[in-house]
């Protein structure tokens, strides 16, 4: 059962949920809201222009107000407001259901914690973006410095290129002389190379013959290995069939054992049920016997207390009678007789 405070809270939350649903029906980002925002902005501009005098300061203020209204009534802001409204509405609905069922508000705490976590992540992203911007500025500054250095280096290299061109022209003259010498040396080297290549070709032909013999041997070995593997495959297929049959036979035996065990378990469960029923009956009998004994003991204790109280009352009453001299008549006669005998004895 919910308490009065819980019912009050549920009523307040339901009221807020209804207000949010009404707000959601009013604010809907789309074509209708864009038309409404445009009409609202136009009317606000006309009102601002008609109401303000011809002063530049007040005109600037009106323009600022209009720009603020435009930014607030933008589709992105309206969509964000709609998302926030939907989130709050979902949280309130879940909280109402939780209050009605469990009378707790754990869903509200979890939603707040999740939003805080998202906010922390968003702040972390903003901080990293700020760091990135600062780093980009530093890199841009560094890039400007590098550009200055590169321009200076390009000027230096241009000067070096002019010097190198002069050196190249001098080197061309020398290279023309060297080319003639190199051609003669190259012709000799080519002749020597042809001789070496012919000798190597002969050696390679011998190696090719040896490789052909080895390939023939490898082919023969491959055929023998293929025959051996086929035999092994056939043996493994026979073993596989044998083990499949054995597996099926073992599965049938195990299924029979399982059915027998299930029957035994059902019998034992029925017996346990009967024994538990007997135990409950015995417990009821024992409880009844104990209650009867307790009643009897209480009755005996009550009778004993009544006897003790009666004896105490009788003793008290007799004591009071004796103290006041109001004993029984038999005792008074006996006391008088004893007194007369004592008087006679004294006279004698």
C-alpha positions as MATLAB code, in Angstrom:
seq = 'XXXXXXXXXXXXXXXXXXXXXXXXXXXXXXXXXXXXXXXXXXXXXXXXXXXXXXXXXXXXXXXXXXXXXXXXXXXXXXXXXXXXXXXXXXXXXXXXXXXXXXXXXXXXXXXXXXXXXXXXXXXXXXXXXXXXXXXXXXXXXXXXXXXXXXXXXXXXXXXXXXXXXXXXXXXXXXXXXXXXXXXXXXXXXXXXXXXXXXXXXXXXXXXXXXXXXXXXXXXXXXXXXXXXXXXXXXXXXXXXXXXXXXXXXXXXXXXXXXXXXXXXXXXXXXXXXXXXXXXXXXXXXXXXXXXXXXXXXXXXXXXXXXXXXXXXXXXXXXXXXXXXXXXXXXXXXXXXXXXXXXXXXXXX';
ca = [
       0.000    0.000    0.000;
       1.285    3.459   -0.869;
       1.500    6.134    1.771;
      -0.210    9.533    1.573;
       3.095   11.214    0.698;
       3.613    8.743   -2.128;
       0.133    9.469   -3.526;
       0.773   13.219   -3.321;
       4.108   12.823   -5.128;
       2.476   10.645   -7.805;
      -0.243   13.259   -8.334;
       2.327   16.080   -8.639;
       4.442   14.030  -11.063;
       1.366   13.180  -13.155;
       0.513   16.885  -13.321;
       4.038   17.668  -14.527;
       3.851   14.865  -17.101;
       0.585   16.295  -18.464;
       2.132   19.763  -18.682;
       5.136   18.334  -20.546;
       2.873   16.488  -22.993;
       0.994   19.743  -23.641;
       4.326   21.528  -24.165;
       5.392   18.777  -26.583;
       2.209   19.254  -28.602;
       2.914   23.003  -28.721;
       6.650   22.702  -29.643;
       7.223   20.421  -32.638;
      10.318   21.023  -34.836;
       9.128   20.904  -38.437;
       7.444   22.857  -41.162;
       4.643   24.135  -38.905;
       7.050   25.405  -36.222;
       9.255   27.022  -38.877;
       6.250   28.884  -40.267;
       5.209   29.904  -36.743;
       8.729   31.061  -35.876;
       8.983   33.037  -39.145;
       5.633   34.718  -38.458;
       6.649   35.419  -34.869;
       9.994   36.905  -35.964;
       8.324   39.057  -38.627;
       5.772   40.383  -36.170;
       8.471   41.038  -33.559;
      10.560   42.921  -36.158;
       7.580   45.026  -37.211;
       6.708   45.759  -33.587;
      10.316   46.683  -32.842;
      10.528   49.007  -35.866;
       7.166   50.634  -35.177;
       7.752   51.131  -31.445;
      11.396   52.383  -31.503;
      12.343   55.991  -32.282;
      15.047   56.861  -34.743;
      18.011   56.225  -32.511;
      20.892   54.003  -33.537;
      21.483   52.652  -29.997;
      17.918   51.458  -29.560;
      17.966   50.077  -33.099;
      21.025   48.013  -32.240;
      19.284   46.767  -29.098;
      16.226   45.735  -31.104;
      18.431   43.928  -33.631;
      20.160   42.070  -30.794;
      16.799   41.070  -29.293;
      15.582   39.871  -32.688;
      18.786   37.848  -33.234;
      18.398   36.287  -29.759;
      14.774   35.361  -30.555;
      15.869   33.879  -33.891;
      18.543   31.774  -32.172;
      16.072   30.607  -29.503;
      13.378   29.710  -32.052;
      15.806   27.946  -34.377;
      14.866   24.340  -35.379;
      17.978   22.922  -33.675;
      17.116   24.589  -30.355;
      13.483   23.490  -30.656;
      14.590   19.921  -31.403;
      16.891   20.004  -28.367;
      14.042   21.314  -26.181;
      11.817   18.533  -27.540;
      14.456   15.881  -26.717;
      14.916   17.249  -23.196;
      11.148   17.352  -22.696;
      10.802   13.744  -23.885;
      13.623   12.630  -21.588;
      12.046   14.356  -18.544;
       8.650   12.913  -19.450;
      10.091    9.377  -19.697;
      11.872    9.795  -16.349;
       8.660   11.039  -14.681;
       6.614    8.139  -16.144;
       9.191    5.589  -14.932;
       9.281    7.259  -11.495;
       5.473    7.157  -11.218;
       5.439    3.439  -12.084;
       8.232    2.735   -9.582;
       6.466    4.708   -6.821;
       3.222    2.838   -7.480;
       4.888   -0.592   -7.475;
       7.862   -0.338   -5.074;
       7.365    3.045   -3.336;
      10.973    4.004   -4.207;
      12.663    6.508   -6.527;
      15.760    4.585   -7.647;
      15.041    5.225  -11.349;
      15.245    9.006  -10.772;
      18.643    8.652   -9.066;
      19.959    6.402  -11.853;
      18.709    8.842  -14.536;
      20.347   11.805  -12.750;
      23.607    9.839  -12.385;
      23.550    8.917  -16.075;
      22.929   12.544  -17.095;
      25.785   13.665  -14.854;
      28.028   11.102  -16.483;
      27.006   12.357  -19.947;
      27.647   15.937  -18.842;
      31.123   14.975  -17.592;
      31.843   13.278  -20.927;
      30.592   16.365  -22.810;
      32.803   18.639  -20.686;
      35.736   16.309  -21.363;
      35.045   16.564  -25.111;
      34.820   20.373  -24.869;
      38.098   20.529  -22.935;
      39.782   18.296  -25.485;
      38.395   20.466  -28.282;
      39.782   23.580  -26.559;
      43.141   21.853  -26.185;
      42.971   20.913  -29.869;
      42.232   24.518  -30.835;
      45.152   25.790  -28.764;
      47.357   23.122  -30.284;
      46.171   24.089  -33.789;
      47.041   27.726  -33.060;
      50.488   26.688  -31.836;
      50.953   24.493  -34.916;
      49.844   27.353  -37.195;
      52.393   29.620  -35.541;
      54.999   26.910  -35.897;
      53.984   26.485  -39.546;
      54.522   30.193  -40.178;
      57.973   29.950  -38.631;
      58.728   26.911  -40.774;
      57.512   28.752  -43.870;
      59.886   31.624  -43.096;
      62.717   29.165  -42.633;
      61.819   27.381  -45.855;
      61.712   30.624  -47.837;
      65.141   31.550  -46.500;
      66.378   28.065  -47.287;
      64.884   28.274  -50.788;
      66.767   31.534  -51.425;
      69.953   29.907  -50.181;
      69.338   26.878  -52.392;
      68.677   29.118  -55.384;
      72.090   30.689  -54.909;
      73.598   27.235  -54.499;
      71.863   26.132  -57.714;
      73.483   28.940  -59.662;
      76.866   27.883  -58.352;
      76.185   24.272  -59.188;
      75.156   25.109  -62.736;
      78.528   26.671  -63.330;
      80.169   23.577  -61.889;
      78.007   21.333  -64.100;
      79.142   23.122  -67.195;
      82.725   22.563  -66.159;
      81.955   18.923  -65.378;
      80.375   18.333  -68.798;
      83.649   19.089  -70.471;
      85.390   16.615  -68.227;
      82.689   13.969  -68.685;
      82.950   14.102  -72.466;
      86.593   13.183  -72.159;
      85.846   10.498  -69.609;
      83.043    8.989  -71.745;
      85.464    8.079  -74.473;
      87.691    6.311  -71.979;
      84.717    4.582  -70.340;
      83.391    3.321  -73.693;
      86.639    1.613  -74.463;
      86.707    0.067  -70.983;
      83.053   -0.992  -71.306;
      83.649   -2.781  -74.615;
      86.387   -4.792  -73.002;
      84.196   -5.576  -69.992;
      81.316   -6.689  -72.269;
      83.599   -9.082  -74.123;
      84.789  -10.552  -70.835;
      81.189  -10.766  -69.582;
      80.059  -12.714  -72.662;
      82.756  -15.254  -72.052;
      81.769  -15.611  -68.399;
      78.072  -15.928  -69.305;
      78.784  -18.728  -71.822;
      80.727  -20.601  -69.157;
      77.876  -20.074  -66.629;
      75.273  -21.270  -69.171;
      77.129  -24.548  -69.564;
      77.168  -24.968  -65.781;
      73.446  -24.154  -65.573;
      72.596  -26.761  -68.239;
      74.323  -29.396  -66.120;
      72.362  -28.235  -63.056;
      69.088  -28.374  -65.043;
      69.766  -32.015  -65.926;
      70.372  -32.835  -62.268;
      67.171  -31.017  -61.270;
      65.138  -32.993  -63.821;
      66.414  -36.245  -62.345;
      65.473  -35.032  -58.844;
      61.982  -34.031  -60.015;
      61.432  -37.523  -61.419;
      62.431  -39.022  -58.086;
      60.103  -36.621  -56.239;
      57.216  -37.573  -58.550;
      57.731  -41.246  -57.773;
      57.846  -40.486  -54.059;
      54.704  -38.407  -54.372;
      52.833  -41.294  -56.037;
      53.935  -43.697  -53.292;
      52.871  -41.216  -50.593;
      49.500  -40.747  -52.268;
      48.890  -44.539  -52.316;
      49.910  -44.789  -48.656;
      47.630  -41.908  -47.639;
      44.697  -43.444  -49.520;
      45.179  -46.697  -47.599;
      45.347  -44.773  -44.322;
      42.187  -42.871  -45.268;
      40.310  -46.110  -45.961;
      41.449  -47.562  -42.613;
      40.386  -44.393  -40.803;
      36.963  -44.515  -42.532;
      36.471  -48.121  -41.328;
      37.481  -47.137  -37.788;
      35.156  -44.125  -37.957;
      32.184  -46.321  -38.948;
      33.049  -48.796  -36.153;
      33.194  -46.034  -33.527;
      29.942  -44.464  -34.809;
      28.144  -47.797  -34.378;
      29.660  -48.205  -30.938;
      28.649  -44.642  -30.044;
      25.036  -45.239  -31.120;
      24.915  -48.506  -29.165;
      26.352  -46.785  -26.074;
      23.860  -43.917  -26.405;
      20.939  -46.405  -26.522;
      22.241  -48.165  -23.412;
      22.693  -44.884  -21.574;
      19.189  -43.747  -22.537;
      17.764  -46.983  -21.118;
      19.772  -46.442  -17.912;
      18.490  -42.848  -17.730;
      14.868  -43.970  -18.110;
      15.373  -46.582  -15.374;
      16.929  -43.953  -13.098;
      14.041  -41.576  -13.823;
      11.533  -44.292  -12.828;
      13.478  -44.952   -9.615;
      13.576  -41.239   -8.902;
       9.801  -40.927   -9.378;
       9.217  -43.885   -7.026;
      11.579  -42.416   -4.418;
       9.911  -39.002   -4.735;
       6.476  -40.585   -4.155;
       7.825  -42.422   -1.113;
       9.423  -39.227    0.203;
       6.102  -37.432   -0.274;
       4.288  -40.129    1.741;
       6.936  -39.993    4.490;
       6.754  -36.206    4.629;
       2.956  -36.442    4.934;
       3.336  -38.925    7.804;
       5.895  -36.655    9.469;
       3.487  -33.724    9.256;
       0.716  -35.846   10.817;
       3.085  -36.939   13.605;
       4.125  -33.352   14.212;
       0.481  -32.321   14.512;
      -0.128  -35.145   17.030;
       2.957  -34.147   19.026;
       1.864  -30.503   19.044;
      -1.626  -31.472   20.246;
      -0.128  -33.683   23.002;
       2.147  -30.849   24.110;
      -0.733  -28.392   24.221;
      -2.814  -30.816   26.303;
       0.100  -31.323   28.701;
       0.598  -27.568   28.971;
      -3.108  -27.068   29.777;
      -2.976  -29.880   32.406;
       0.183  -28.471   33.992;
      -1.335  -24.974   34.102;
      -4.505  -26.414   35.699;
      -2.504  -28.317   38.337;
      -0.391  -25.240   39.090;
      -3.586  -23.182   39.467;
      -5.127  -25.770   41.852;
      -1.904  -25.918   43.906;
      -1.829  -22.124   44.154;
      -5.491  -22.106   45.252;
      -4.756  -24.748   47.958;
      -1.759  -22.792   49.204;
      -3.801  -19.592   49.290;
      -6.642  -21.372   51.202;
      -4.252  -22.832   53.790;
      -2.640  -19.418   54.253;
      -6.055  -17.798   54.751;
      -7.110  -20.514   57.248;
      -3.857  -20.158   59.188;
      -4.235  -16.395   59.293;
      -7.857  -16.667   60.467;
      -7.010  -19.156   63.213;
      -4.142  -16.991   64.362;
      -6.383  -13.944   64.598;
      -8.952  -15.934   66.603;
      -6.328  -17.187   69.013;
      -4.779  -13.756   69.449;
      -8.168  -12.241   70.238;
      -9.208  -15.170   72.539;
     -12.035  -16.228   70.303;
     -11.144  -19.895   70.002;
     -13.584  -22.748   69.501;
     -15.954  -23.774   72.509;
     -14.261  -27.180   72.865;
     -10.930  -25.566   73.451;
     -12.508  -23.111   75.958;
     -14.095  -25.991   77.958;
     -10.813  -27.845   77.995;
      -9.024  -24.752   79.277;
     -11.631  -24.298   82.075;
     -11.404  -27.948   83.135;
      -7.671  -27.679   83.407;
      -8.060  -24.537   85.520;
     -10.524  -26.281   87.996;
      -8.243  -29.264   88.478;
      -5.332  -26.999   89.268;
      -7.434  -25.130   91.912;
      -8.439  -28.364   93.678;
      -4.939  -29.554   93.853;
      -3.885  -26.272   95.446;
      -6.622  -26.516   98.163;
      -5.554  -29.981   99.131;
];
